[in-house]
Every structure is written in structure tokens, then in C-alpha cells.
Amino acid sequence: MATSMALRVGKVDRILDALGDSTRRRIIRLLSTRPMSVSDLAKPLGITVTAVTQHLRILQSCALLTSRKNGRVRMCSLDASGFETLEHWVSECRTSWERRLDRLGGILDEDDT
Amino acid sequence: MATSMALRVGKVDRILDALGDSTRRRIIRLLSTRPMSVSDLAKPLGITVTAVTQHLRILQSCALLTSRKNGRVRMCSLDASGFETLEHWVSECRTSWERRLDRLGGILDEDDT
DNA sequence: GCAATACTGAAGTTTTCACTTGACTATTTG
DNA sequence: CAAATAGTCAAGTGAAAACTTCAGTATTGC
């Protein structure tokens, strides 16, 4: 379990870097309703198709998105595998925190600022 | 369910922006083992305590981190609530994707690049 | 009380990265 | 085949943001 997390760190880093941009998150939200082409995406985003392509490359490189080119049209859709990787990491973060809290009995409560 | 997701969008955006930085992720990983002070964190990160403080503010503003000042030492520790918010969002992304895939019967498979 | 420690705040620098432009390739349609 | 459409590539620009420095405020220990 510690091993699987270590092996996934590089992946998770790239996923979180990818999701750390609001335009890429808008792309994810658009694609969560239906598959769309590059220019379909560019229109509501209000940016050039070139910019969209650059974002797609990043989302694809960390398995948050898949695409296939039919003729001259590239259709894009979400890829579950990246989200699964992320889901594992988040739940591991949370559970390791909970384990620690159980051991210590909740010493830290609030901040002061 | 759609409502709860919509209400959480602002939160999730700030969480993902926060996690979209490698130094802040290193802070999270350090704190997943034990609570640490600001200067405890600065040492392994190789940056100034000022920079750490700036990151802490961001992590705290989206409930990924809590801290409490005892005397002149601020002790930091992970906050589960931010991770829970994120976990919900990720799983909603994944399940909406799966629902769509079920309806369409898996038309898109691979990319070509 | 004085020095050292732990952190915070404001302001400046540097770097990163999102986006554009312009040129190019490949596909479709008249 | 020519024009239009869909996308890609390389290079350049601009703005956001990560980090530093320096000055300042509490707290602790001698």
C-alpha cells in the first residue's frame, strides 16, 4: 500500500498540476456532460483552438482525458483512470490523517488568525 | 446532488488551485506523517520561512490545513474537511463519466497521437 | 533586560505558464 | 481542383504567482 502510493506520486503530481488550472477544469466540466471536439470546446471557453489543443495535451498526458481523431475532427472525452488515481491519493491522505488523529486524540483544534 | 456539487464548485476550485503547486504538495506530504512547525517545514523544503507562511495561508484558506500558535511556534497539521470536499468532487466526476459511458456503450476507445 | 528564536508583512524580482499569432498539414465539400 | 474547415506546431508576449529580502512584532531563555 505504501508502495502503490509511492509508485503513483509522479502520476498524482501531474494530475494535480493539470487540475490546478481553471480553464482545464472548465474543459473537464464541459466534457462531463458530453464528448466534444476541439472547436466545440474553444467556443464556450472563449479562447483559440490552439490554446485548447495545448490544454488537451496536458490533460491527456495524465490520463484525465482521451481523444480520437475521426477525419479532421478530434473528439474528446473524459478518462476515468486519471480520476481513479486521484481518488486513491485523496483517500489515502485523508485516512492517514484520521489514523494520526486517532492516535493523538485530537490535540489540534482551531487556528487563531 | 446537482445542487450540492454546484455549491461546492468554488471550494473545489480553490482546493485544486492550492494543490496545483508542487511545494504545497510537499507540505501536505510532510504533514501526512506528523504535525510540524513553520520552520520545521522550511528546512526540508529548502525555502524561506516567509515562503512557507505564504503557502500555509493558501492551504488554510481552502481547509486543507489547520494551524494553531502555541507561544511563538505555529504547529501545522492536515485538515480532513478539504480532502473530503475534494474526494466528493472526484468521485462525482468519475461516476458522471461512468454513467455517460454506460449510456453510449463505449464509442471512444483510444487516441492516435 | 538583552539576545535569540519564531514568525509575519510589504515590496521587489524572477520565473513560470497560459494564451496569441502566423505559418503549415490534412480532410472535406462544392 | 479550389476553397473551406479542423486541427497542429513554433515562437513570442504578458500576467500571475512563487520566492526573496528586509524590516518589524511577539515570545522565550540567559
Coordinates of C-alpha atoms (C1' of nucleotides) in Angstrom, one line a residue:
Chain A
M1 CA 0.0 0.0 0.0
A2 CA 2.9 2.3 0.8
T3 CA 4.5 1.0 -2.4
S4 CA 1.5 1.6 -4.6
M5 CA 1.3 5.2 -3.3
A6 CA 5.0 5.8 -3.9
L7 CA 4.6 4.5 -7.5
R8 CA 1.7 6.8 -8.1
V9 CA 3.3 10.0 -6.7
G10 CA 4.6 11.1 -10.2
K11 CA 1.2 10.4 -11.7
V12 CA -0.7 12.3 -9.0
D13 CA 1.7 15.3 -9.3
R14 CA 0.9 15.6 -13.0
I15 CA -2.8 15.2 -12.4
L16 CA -2.9 17.9 -9.7
D17 CA -0.7 20.2 -11.9
A18 CA -3.2 19.7 -14.7
L19 CA -6.3 20.3 -12.5
G20 CA -4.6 23.4 -11.0
D21 CA -5.8 25.5 -13.9
S22 CA -9.3 26.9 -14.2
T23 CA -9.5 26.6 -18.0
R24 CA -8.6 22.9 -17.8
R25 CA -11.2 22.4 -15.1
R26 CA -13.8 24.1 -17.3
I27 CA -12.9 21.6 -20.1
I28 CA -13.4 18.8 -17.6
R29 CA -16.8 20.2 -16.7
L30 CA -17.8 20.6 -20.3
L31 CA -16.8 17.1 -21.1
S32 CA -18.6 15.6 -18.1
T33 CA -21.9 16.3 -20.0
R34 CA -20.9 15.0 -23.4
P35 CA -17.9 14.4 -25.7
M36 CA -16.9 17.4 -27.7
S37 CA -14.5 18.4 -30.5
V38 CA -11.6 20.9 -30.1
S39 CA -13.6 23.7 -31.7
D40 CA -16.7 22.8 -29.7
L41 CA -14.6 23.3 -26.6
A42 CA -13.0 26.5 -27.8
K43 CA -16.3 28.3 -28.4
P44 CA -17.7 28.4 -24.8
L45 CA -14.2 28.8 -23.4
G46 CA -13.6 32.0 -25.4
I47 CA -10.0 31.0 -26.3
T48 CA -8.3 29.9 -29.5
V49 CA -8.3 26.3 -30.7
T50 CA -4.6 26.4 -30.3
A51 CA -4.9 27.1 -26.6
V52 CA -7.4 24.3 -26.3
T53 CA -5.1 21.8 -28.0
Q54 CA -2.3 22.7 -25.6
H55 CA -4.6 22.1 -22.6
L56 CA -5.8 18.8 -24.2
R57 CA -2.2 17.6 -24.4
I58 CA -1.7 18.2 -20.7
L59 CA -5.0 16.6 -19.7
Q60 CA -4.2 13.6 -21.9
S61 CA -0.7 13.1 -20.6
C62 CA -2.0 12.4 -17.1
A63 CA -5.0 10.3 -18.3
L64 CA -7.7 12.7 -17.4
L65 CA -8.8 12.8 -21.0
T66 CA -8.9 10.7 -24.1
S67 CA -9.4 11.7 -27.7
R68 CA -9.6 10.1 -31.1
K69 CA -9.3 11.8 -34.4
N70 CA -12.1 10.9 -37.0
G71 CA -11.1 12.5 -40.2
R72 CA -10.2 16.1 -39.4
V73 CA -12.2 16.2 -36.2
R74 CA -10.8 15.3 -32.8
M75 CA -13.4 14.1 -30.4
C76 CA -12.5 14.4 -26.7
S77 CA -14.0 12.7 -23.7
L78 CA -13.0 12.2 -20.0
D79 CA -10.8 9.3 -19.0
A80 CA -11.7 7.6 -15.7
S81 CA -8.2 6.3 -15.0
G82 CA -6.8 9.6 -14.0
F83 CA -9.7 10.3 -11.7
E84 CA -9.3 6.9 -10.1
T85 CA -5.6 7.6 -9.4
L86 CA -6.5 10.9 -7.9
E87 CA -9.3 9.4 -5.8
H88 CA -6.9 6.8 -4.3
W89 CA -4.4 9.5 -3.4
V90 CA -7.0 11.8 -1.8
S91 CA -8.5 9.0 0.3
E92 CA -5.0 7.9 1.4
C93 CA -4.3 11.4 2.5
R94 CA -7.5 11.6 4.4
T95 CA -7.1 8.2 6.1
S96 CA -3.5 8.8 7.1
W97 CA -4.7 12.0 8.7
E98 CA -7.5 10.2 10.5
R99 CA -5.2 7.4 11.8
R100 CA -2.9 10.1 13.2
L101 CA -5.7 11.9 14.8
D102 CA -7.0 8.7 16.4
R103 CA -3.5 8.1 17.9
L104 CA -3.2 11.6 19.3
G105 CA -6.7 12.1 20.5
G106 CA -7.3 15.4 18.7
I107 CA -4.8 17.9 20.2
L108 CA -5.1 20.5 17.4
D109 CA -8.4 22.1 17.0
E110 CA -8.5 25.6 15.6
D111 CA -6.2 28.4 14.4
D112 CA -6.0 31.8 15.8
T113 CA -5.7 34.2 12.8
Chain B
M1 CA -26.9 16.1 -5.7
A2 CA -26.5 18.5 -8.5
T3 CA -27.1 21.3 -6.0
S4 CA -24.6 20.0 -3.5
M5 CA -22.0 19.9 -6.3
A6 CA -22.8 23.4 -7.5
L7 CA -22.4 24.8 -4.0
R8 CA -19.1 23.1 -3.7
V9 CA -17.6 24.3 -7.0
G10 CA -16.0 27.4 -5.5
K11 CA -14.5 25.4 -2.8
V12 CA -13.1 22.7 -5.1
D13 CA -11.6 25.4 -7.4
R14 CA -9.6 26.8 -4.5
I15 CA -8.6 23.4 -3.4
L16 CA -7.3 22.4 -6.8
D17 CA -5.6 25.7 -7.3
A18 CA -3.9 25.1 -3.9
L19 CA -2.8 21.6 -4.8
G20 CA -1.6 22.7 -8.2
D21 CA 1.7 23.7 -6.7
S22 CA 4.5 21.2 -6.0
T23 CA 5.8 23.0 -2.9
R24 CA 2.3 22.9 -1.3
R25 CA 2.0 19.2 -2.2
R26 CA 5.4 18.6 -0.5
I27 CA 4.0 20.4 2.6
I28 CA 0.9 18.1 2.5
R29 CA 3.2 15.0 2.3
L30 CA 5.4 16.2 5.1
L31 CA 2.3 16.8 7.3
S32 CA 0.8 13.5 6.5
T33 CA 3.4 11.9 8.7
R34 CA 3.3 14.3 11.7
P35 CA 2.4 17.9 12.6
M36 CA 5.2 20.3 12.1
S37 CA 6.1 24.0 12.8
V38 CA 6.7 26.6 10.1
S39 CA 10.5 26.3 10.4
D40 CA 10.3 22.5 10.6
L41 CA 8.6 22.7 7.2
A42 CA 11.0 25.3 5.7
K43 CA 14.1 23.2 6.4
P44 CA 13.4 20.1 4.2
L45 CA 11.7 22.3 1.6
G46 CA 14.8 24.5 1.2
I47 CA 12.9 27.8 1.1
T48 CA 12.5 30.7 3.5
V49 CA 10.0 30.6 6.4
T50 CA 8.3 33.6 4.7
A51 CA 7.6 31.5 1.6
V52 CA 6.2 28.7 3.8
T53 CA 3.9 31.1 5.6
Q54 CA 2.5 32.3 2.3
H55 CA 1.8 28.7 1.3
L56 CA 0.2 27.9 4.6
R57 CA -2.2 30.8 4.2
I58 CA -3.4 29.4 0.9
L59 CA -3.7 25.8 2.2
Q60 CA -5.6 27.0 5.2
S61 CA -8.0 29.2 3.2
C62 CA -9.3 26.1 1.5
A63 CA -9.4 23.9 4.6
L64 CA -6.6 21.5 3.6
L65 CA -4.6 22.6 6.7
T66 CA -5.1 23.8 10.2
S67 CA -2.6 25.5 12.5
R68 CA -2.5 26.8 16.0
K69 CA 0.0 29.1 17.5
N70 CA 1.4 28.0 20.9
G71 CA 3.6 30.8 22.1
R72 CA 5.8 31.8 19.2
V73 CA 5.5 28.4 17.4
R74 CA 2.8 27.7 14.9
M75 CA 2.1 24.0 14.6
C76 CA 0.5 22.8 11.4
S77 CA -1.5 19.7 10.6
L78 CA -3.7 18.5 7.8
D79 CA -7.4 19.3 7.8
A80 CA -9.6 16.5 6.6
S81 CA -12.5 18.7 5.5
G82 CA -10.8 20.0 2.4
F83 CA -9.8 16.5 1.4
E84 CA -13.4 15.3 1.9
T85 CA -14.7 18.1 -0.3
L86 CA -12.2 17.1 -3.0
E87 CA -13.0 13.4 -2.6
H88 CA -16.7 14.1 -3.3
W89 CA -15.9 16.1 -6.4
V90 CA -13.6 13.5 -7.9
S91 CA -16.0 10.7 -7.3
E92 CA -18.8 12.7 -8.8
C93 CA -16.6 13.4 -11.9
R94 CA -15.9 9.7 -12.2
T95 CA -19.4 8.5 -11.7
S96 CA -20.9 11.0 -14.2
W97 CA -18.3 9.7 -16.7
E98 CA -19.3 6.1 -16.0
R99 CA -23.0 6.9 -16.4
R100 CA -22.3 8.5 -19.8
L101 CA -20.2 5.6 -20.8
D102 CA -23.0 3.1 -19.9
R103 CA -25.5 5.0 -22.0
L104 CA -23.3 5.2 -25.1
G105 CA -21.8 1.8 -24.8
G106 CA -18.2 2.9 -25.2
I107 CA -17.8 4.5 -28.5
L108 CA -14.5 6.2 -27.8
D109 CA -11.5 4.0 -27.0
E110 CA -8.0 5.3 -27.7
D111 CA -6.3 8.3 -29.1
D112 CA -3.9 8.2 -32.1
T113 CA -1.1 10.5 -31.2
Chain C
dG1 C1' 16.6 43.5 30.4
dC2 C1' 19.0 41.7 26.2
dA3 C1' 19.8 38.3 22.9
dA4 C1' 18.0 34.8 20.4
dT5 C1' 14.1 32.4 18.3
dA6 C1' 9.7 32.0 15.6
dC7 C1' 7.1 34.1 12.8
dT8 C1' 4.6 37.9 9.9
dG9 C1' 4.1 41.9 6.4
dA10 C1' 5.2 44.7 2.5
dA11 C1' 7.7 45.3 -1.6
dG12 C1' 10.5 43.8 -5.4
dT13 C1' 12.4 40.2 -8.5
dT14 C1' 12.2 36.2 -11.4
dT15 C1' 10.2 32.6 -13.3
dT16 C1' 6.6 30.0 -15.0
dC17 C1' 2.9 29.3 -17.9
dA18 C1' -1.5 30.4 -20.3
dC19 C1' -2.6 32.5 -24.5
dT20 C1' -1.9 34.5 -29.1
dT21 C1' -0.2 35.0 -33.7
dG22 C1' 1.1 33.3 -38.1
dA23 C1' 2.5 29.5 -40.9
dC24 C1' 1.6 24.8 -42.1
dT25 C1' -0.9 20.0 -42.8
dA26 C1' -4.7 17.1 -43.6
dT27 C1' -9.5 16.4 -44.6
dT28 C1' -14.0 17.5 -46.6
dT29 C1' -17.2 19.7 -49.8
dG30 C1' -18.7 22.4 -53.9
Chain D
dC1 C1' -9.1 21.1 -58.2
dA2 C1' -10.0 25.0 -55.3
dA3 C1' -12.0 26.8 -51.1
dA4 C1' -13.3 26.0 -46.6
dT5 C1' -12.9 23.6 -42.4
dA6 C1' -10.4 21.3 -38.3
dG7 C1' -6.5 21.0 -36.1
dT8 C1' -1.3 21.3 -35.1
dC9 C1' 3.4 23.5 -34.5
dA10 C1' 6.9 27.1 -33.2
dA11 C1' 7.9 31.2 -31.4
dG12 C1' 6.7 35.3 -28.8
dT13 C1' 4.1 38.1 -25.2
dG14 C1' 2.0 39.3 -20.9
dA15 C1' 0.4 38.5 -16.5
dA16 C1' 0.1 35.8 -12.4
dA17 C1' 2.5 33.8 -8.7
dA18 C1' 6.4 31.7 -6.2
dC19 C1' 10.2 33.2 -3.8
dT20 C1' 13.4 36.5 -1.7
dT21 C1' 14.9 40.4 1.1
dC22 C1' 14.4 43.4 4.7
dA23 C1' 12.0 45.3 8.4
dG24 C1' 9.1 44.6 12.3
dT25 C1' 6.4 42.0 16.3
dA26 C1' 5.8 38.6 19.9
dT27 C1' 7.7 35.1 22.8
dT28 C1' 11.4 32.5 25.2
dG29 C1' 15.7 31.9 27.8
dC30 C1' 20.0 33.6 29.9

